[in-house]
PDB file of C-alpha atoms in Angstrom:
ATOM      1  CA  MET A  28       0.040   0.057   0.042  1.00 97.00           C
ATOM      2  CA  ILE A  29       1.157   3.463  -0.779  1.00 98.00           C
ATOM      3  CA  PHE A  30       0.089   6.155   1.531  1.00 98.00           C
ATOM      4  CA  VAL A  31       0.306   9.905   0.457  1.00 98.00           C
ATOM      5  CA  THR A  32      -0.275  12.804   2.871  1.00 98.00           C
ATOM      6  CA  VAL A  33      -0.238  16.499   2.052  1.00 97.00           C
ATOM      7  CA  GLY A  34      -0.724  17.553   5.770  1.00 93.00           C
ATOM      8  CA  THR A  35      -3.125  20.197   6.912  1.00 93.00           C
ATOM      9  CA  HIS A  36      -1.687  23.311   5.360  1.00 92.00           C
ATOM     10  CA  GLU A  37      -4.522  25.442   3.873  1.00 93.00           C
ATOM     11  CA  GLN A  38      -2.967  25.779   0.469  1.00 95.00           C
ATOM     12  CA  PRO A  39      -3.719  22.975  -2.134  1.00 97.00           C
ATOM     13  CA  PHE A  40      -0.965  20.593  -3.180  1.00 97.00           C
ATOM     14  CA  ASP A  41      -2.754  19.632  -6.475  1.00 98.00           C
ATOM     15  CA  ARG A  42       0.595  18.882  -8.325  1.00 98.00           C
ATOM     16  CA  LEU A  43       1.314  15.872  -5.835  1.00 98.00           C
ATOM     17  CA  VAL A  44      -2.277  14.539  -5.583  1.00 98.00           C
ATOM     18  CA  ARG A  45      -2.622  14.747  -9.390  1.00 98.00           C
ATOM     19  CA  ALA A  46       0.781  13.185 -10.133  1.00 98.00           C
ATOM     20  CA  VAL A  47       0.166  10.086  -7.791  1.00 98.00           C
ATOM     21  CA  ASP A  48      -3.414   9.781  -9.183  1.00 98.00           C
ATOM     22  CA  GLU A  49      -1.945   9.849 -12.741  1.00 98.00           C
ATOM     23  CA  LEU A  50       0.795   7.355 -12.028  1.00 98.00           C
ATOM     24  CA  LYS A  51      -1.805   4.935 -10.713  1.00 98.00           C
ATOM     25  CA  GLY A  52      -4.083   5.514 -13.646  1.00 97.00           C
ATOM     26  CA  ASP A  53      -1.183   5.101 -16.143  1.00 97.00           C
ATOM     27  CA  GLY A  54      -0.193   1.899 -14.640  1.00 97.00           C
ATOM     28  CA  VAL A  55       3.247   3.288 -13.321  1.00 96.00           C
ATOM     29  CA  ILE A  56       1.872   2.167  -9.947  1.00 97.00           C
ATOM     30  CA  ALA A  57       0.949  -1.421 -10.194  1.00 95.00           C
ATOM     31  CA  SER A  58      -2.802  -2.137 -10.490  1.00 94.00           C
ATOM     32  CA  ASP A  59      -2.794  -4.279  -7.399  1.00 96.00           C
ATOM     33  CA  GLU A  60      -1.210  -1.751  -5.215  1.00 97.00           C
ATOM     34  CA  GLN A  61      -3.465   0.134  -3.141  1.00 98.00           C
ATOM     35  CA  VAL A  62      -3.025   3.913  -2.963  1.00 98.00           C
ATOM     36  CA  PHE A  63      -4.675   6.128  -0.411  1.00 98.00           C
ATOM     37  CA  ILE A  64      -4.183   9.906  -0.575  1.00 98.00           C
ATOM     38  CA  GLN A  65      -4.929  12.364   2.314  1.00 98.00           C
ATOM     39  CA  THR A  66      -5.724  15.328  -0.036  1.00 98.00           C
ATOM     40  CA  GLY A  67      -6.022  18.151   2.635  1.00 96.00           C
ATOM     41  CA  PHE A  68      -7.130  21.384   0.936  1.00 96.00           C
ATOM     42  CA  SER A  69      -6.188  20.328  -2.481  1.00 97.00           C
ATOM     43  CA  THR A  70      -8.815  20.850  -5.241  1.00 97.00           C
ATOM     44  CA  TYR A  71      -7.922  17.969  -7.523  1.00 97.00           C
ATOM     45  CA  THR A  72     -10.213  14.835  -7.042  1.00 98.00           C
ATOM     46  CA  PRO A  73      -8.355  11.600  -7.439  1.00 98.00           C
ATOM     47  CA  ARG A  74      -9.895   9.263 -10.042  1.00 98.00           C
ATOM     48  CA  HIS A  75      -7.792   6.238  -9.551  1.00 98.00           C
ATOM     49  CA  CYS A  76      -6.951   6.249  -5.974  1.00 98.00           C
ATOM     50  CA  GLU A  77      -8.822   5.970  -2.528  1.00 98.00           C
ATOM     51  CA  TRP A  78      -8.773   9.432  -0.747  1.00 98.00           C
ATOM     52  CA  ALA A  79      -9.969  11.656   2.082  1.00 98.00           C
ATOM     53  CA  LYS A  80      -9.397  15.210   2.846  1.00 97.00           C
ATOM     54  CA  LEU A  81      -8.350  14.824   6.311  1.00 97.00           C
ATOM     55  CA  LEU A  82      -7.928  11.978   8.647  1.00 97.00           C
ATOM     56  CA  PRO A  83      -7.945  11.407  12.540  1.00 96.00           C
ATOM     57  CA  TYR A  84      -4.453  11.430  13.926  1.00 94.00           C
ATOM     58  CA  GLN A  85      -4.812   7.722  14.914  1.00 96.00           C
ATOM     59  CA  GLU A  86      -5.754   6.676  11.468  1.00 97.00           C
ATOM     60  CA  MET A  87      -3.041   8.705   9.825  1.00 95.00           C
ATOM     61  CA  GLN A  88      -0.433   6.804  12.188  1.00 96.00           C
ATOM     62  CA  GLN A  89      -2.010   3.605  11.312  1.00 97.00           C
ATOM     63  CA  ARG A  90      -1.709   4.217   7.563  1.00 98.00           C
ATOM     64  CA  VAL A  91       1.910   5.245   7.950  1.00 97.00           C
ATOM     65  CA  ARG A  92       2.637   1.985   9.801  1.00 97.00           C
ATOM     66  CA  ASP A  93       0.680  -0.076   7.216  1.00 98.00           C
ATOM     67  CA  ALA A  94       2.198   1.390   4.149  1.00 98.00           C
ATOM     68  CA  ARG A  95       4.905  -0.116   1.950  1.00 97.00           C
ATOM     69  CA  ILE A  96       5.699   3.445   0.761  1.00 98.00           C
ATOM     70  CA  VAL A  97       4.879   6.824   2.426  1.00 98.00           C
ATOM     71  CA  ILE A  98       4.867   9.830   0.346  1.00 98.00           C
ATOM     72  CA  THR A  99       4.578  13.128   1.964  1.00 97.00           C
ATOM     73  CA  HIS A 100       4.831  17.010   1.382  1.00 97.00           C
ATOM     74  CA  GLY A 101       7.775  18.661   2.825  1.00 96.00           C
ATOM     75  CA  GLY A 102       6.292  19.465   6.381  1.00 94.00           C
ATOM     76  CA  PRO A 103       8.605  18.041   9.027  1.00 92.00           C
ATOM     77  CA  SER A 104       5.684  16.307  11.030  1.00 91.00           C
ATOM     78  CA  SER A 105       4.508  14.453   7.930  1.00 94.00           C
ATOM     79  CA  PHE A 106       7.967  13.037   6.954  1.00 93.00           C
ATOM     80  CA  LEU A 107       9.177  12.437  10.515  1.00 92.00           C
ATOM     81  CA  ALA A 108       6.219  10.119  11.230  1.00 93.00           C
ATOM     82  CA  PRO A 109       7.544   7.221   8.968  1.00 95.00           C
ATOM     83  CA  LEU A 110      11.168   7.839  10.035  1.00 93.00           C
ATOM     84  CA  ARG A 111      10.207   7.285  13.651  1.00 91.00           C
ATOM     85  CA  ILE A 112       9.184   3.662  12.716  1.00 92.00           C
ATOM     86  CA  GLY A 113      12.093   3.145  10.350  1.00 92.00           C
ATOM     87  CA  LYS A 114      10.485   3.744   6.955  1.00 95.00           C
ATOM     88  CA  ILE A 115      12.186   6.028   4.416  1.00 96.00           C
ATOM     89  CA  PRO A 116       9.623   8.520   3.111  1.00 97.00           C
ATOM     90  CA  ILE A 117       9.419   9.919  -0.459  1.00 98.00           C
ATOM     91  CA  VAL A 118       9.124  13.775   0.284  1.00 97.00           C
ATOM     92  CA  ALA A 119       7.804  16.108  -2.398  1.00 97.00           C
ATOM     93  CA  PRO A 120       8.371  19.699  -1.120  1.00 97.00           C
ATOM     94  CA  ARG A 121       5.677  22.352  -1.651  1.00 97.00           C
ATOM     95  CA  ARG A 122       6.826  25.270  -4.001  1.00 97.00           C
ATOM     96  CA  VAL A 123       5.767  28.904  -3.942  1.00 96.00           C
ATOM     97  CA  GLU A 124       5.876  28.995  -7.818  1.00 96.00           C
ATOM     98  CA  TYR A 125       2.689  26.641  -7.934  1.00 96.00           C
ATOM     99  CA  GLY A 126       0.854  28.340  -5.033  1.00 94.00           C
ATOM    100  CA  GLU A 127       1.608  25.562  -2.659  1.00 95.00           C
ATOM    101  CA  HIS A 128       3.041  27.530   0.098  1.00 94.00           C
ATOM    102  CA  VAL A 129       4.137  31.034   1.034  1.00 93.00           C
ATOM    103  CA  ASN A 130       7.739  30.438   0.173  1.00 94.00           C
ATOM    104  CA  ASP A 131      10.186  27.772  -0.628  1.00 95.00           C
ATOM    105  CA  HIS A 132      11.319  26.805   2.914  1.00 95.00           C
ATOM    106  CA  GLN A 133      10.111  23.134   2.298  1.00 94.00           C
ATOM    107  CA  VAL A 134      12.516  22.894  -0.757  1.00 96.00           C
ATOM    108  CA  ASP A 135      15.407  24.252   1.323  1.00 96.00           C
ATOM    109  CA  PHE A 136      14.560  22.280   4.363  1.00 95.00           C
ATOM    110  CA  THR A 137      14.008  18.935   2.667  1.00 96.00           C
ATOM    111  CA  HIS A 138      17.339  19.179   0.664  1.00 96.00           C
ATOM    112  CA  ASP A 139      19.227  20.150   3.776  1.00 95.00           C
ATOM    113  CA  VAL A 140      17.809  16.966   5.522  1.00 93.00           C
ATOM    114  CA  ALA A 141      18.457  14.710   2.691  1.00 93.00           C
ATOM    115  CA  GLN A 142      22.138  15.857   2.321  1.00 93.00           C
ATOM    116  CA  ARG A 143      22.697  15.782   5.975  1.00 92.00           C
ATOM    117  CA  PHE A 144      20.969  12.653   7.089  1.00 91.00           C
ATOM    118  CA  ASP A 145      20.477  10.638   3.781  1.00 92.00           C
ATOM    119  CA  ASN A 146      17.140   9.457   5.171  1.00 93.00           C
ATOM    120  CA  ILE A 147      14.485  10.835   2.778  1.00 96.00           C
ATOM    121  CA  ILE A 148      13.873  10.598  -0.965  1.00 97.00           C
ATOM    122  CA  ILE A 149      13.211  13.808  -2.597  1.00 98.00           C
ATOM    123  CA  ALA A 150      10.823  14.021  -5.656  1.00 98.00           C
ATOM    124  CA  ASN A 151      10.718  17.441  -7.052  1.00 97.00           C
ATOM    125  CA  ASP A 152       8.337  16.522  -9.900  1.00 97.00           C
ATOM    126  CA  LYS A 153       6.251  13.706 -11.381  1.00 98.00           C
ATOM    127  CA  ASN A 154       9.170  12.054 -13.262  1.00 98.00           C
ATOM    128  CA  GLU A 155      11.183  11.891 -10.082  1.00 98.00           C
ATOM    129  CA  LEU A 156       8.254  10.589  -8.169  1.00 98.00           C
ATOM    130  CA  ALA A 157       7.646   7.911 -10.708  1.00 98.00           C
ATOM    131  CA  ASP A 158      11.415   6.856 -10.450  1.00 98.00           C
ATOM    132  CA  ALA A 159      11.215   6.875  -6.754  1.00 98.00           C
ATOM    133  CA  ILE A 160       8.210   4.665  -6.557  1.00 98.00           C
ATOM    134  CA  GLN A 161       9.457   2.172  -9.135  1.00 97.00           C
ATOM    135  CA  ASN A 162      12.957   1.954  -7.615  1.00 97.00           C
ATOM    136  CA  TYR A 163      12.059   2.332  -4.034  1.00 97.00           C
ATOM    137  CA  GLY A 164      13.476  -0.845  -2.580  1.00 96.00           C
ATOM    138  CA  HIS A 165      16.772  -0.252  -4.598  1.00 96.00           C
ATOM    139  CA  LEU A 166      16.945   3.418  -3.392  1.00 96.00           C
ATOM    140  CA  VAL A 167      16.360   2.657   0.347  1.00 95.00           C
ATOM    141  CA  ALA A 168      18.698  -0.370   0.504  1.00 93.00           C
ATOM    142  CA  ASP A 169      21.679   1.492   1.729  1.00 85.00           C
ATOM    143  CA  MET A 170      19.929   4.614   3.181  1.00 89.00           C
ATOM    144  CA  SER A 171      20.019   5.334   7.024  1.00 76.00           C
ATOM    145  CA  THR A 172      16.637   4.533   8.931  1.00 71.00           C
ATOM    146  CA  GLU A 173      17.982   6.728  11.841  1.00 62.00           C
ATOM    147  CA  GLY A 174      15.327   9.337  12.768  1.00 54.00           C
ATOM    148  CA  LEU A 175      16.125  13.015  13.429  1.00 56.00           C
ATOM    149  CA  SER A 176      15.085  13.001  17.052  1.00 60.00           C
ATOM    150  CA  HIS A 177      17.423  13.188  19.845  1.00 65.00           C
ATOM    151  CA  ASN A 178      14.680  13.274  22.614  1.00 66.00           C
ATOM    152  CA  ASP A 179      16.061  10.259  24.458  1.00 68.00           C
ATOM    153  CA  GLU A 180      19.680  11.643  24.596  1.00 73.00           C
ATOM    154  CA  PHE A 181      18.223  15.076  25.580  1.00 73.00           C
ATOM    155  CA  CYS A 182      15.990  13.514  28.463  1.00 75.00           C
ATOM    156  CA  GLN A 183      18.942  11.600  29.822  1.00 81.00           C
ATOM    157  CA  HIS A 184      21.211  14.594  29.713  1.00 81.00           C
ATOM    158  CA  PHE A 185      18.583  16.836  31.184  1.00 80.00           C
ATOM    159  CA  GLU A 186      17.709  14.334  34.060  1.00 86.00           C
ATOM    160  CA  SER A 187      21.423  14.279  34.833  1.00 87.00           C
ATOM    161  CA  LEU A 188      21.749  17.988  35.054  1.00 85.00           C
ATOM    162  CA  VAL A 189      18.610  18.347  37.385  1.00 85.00           C
ATOM    163  CA  THR A 190      19.891  15.528  39.565  1.00 86.00           C
ATOM    164  CA  ASP A 191      23.344  17.265  39.984  1.00 86.00           C
ATOM    165  CA  LEU A 192      21.507  20.461  40.911  1.00 86.00           C
ATOM    166  CA  LEU A 193      19.370  18.698  43.623  1.00 84.00           C
ATOM    167  CA  PRO A 194      20.758  18.458  47.233  1.00 81.00           C
ATOM    168  CA  ALA A 195      21.927  15.116  48.029  1.00 78.00           C
ATOM    169  CA  LYS A 196      19.661  13.135  50.168  1.00 73.00           C
ATOM    170  CA  GLU A 197      20.809  12.436  53.794  1.00 69.00           C
ATOM    171  CA  ALA A 198      20.791   8.675  54.696  1.00 61.00           C
TER     172      ALA A 198
END
């Protein structure tokens, strides 16, 4: 199953929704591969894929867990969800030139993440998306599944600092 999410940003991301739907309709995505798209505020209506505008959080997380491939926009919450469970997402950053966001920060941020951590696949257009889907297994074979979170390390260090600040208990 391929799960696609464009997040909850108020601007449409028709370019990604249409590209995935056309890849499914054209047979680039196998006919037996289920595709579900969370379309958000996009105006394009998929014809070849299941879809919903928005999903409850728990359902989103379940679809991420169940998916063979997760395709997201460039919002960090969206692409960190699959990384947290060891899945490499395909990330399509929104672009200002298509009215998908107010600026190109998703382009800059996702390219920086890809360069620094090598744990996301960036698809800038329909051709790159098709290539990423068709070659997904090969592309992720040597990639890192490490997440970007250092929460555990931070919590341990913070606990140590607090412990050192507290007065020692008398026996």
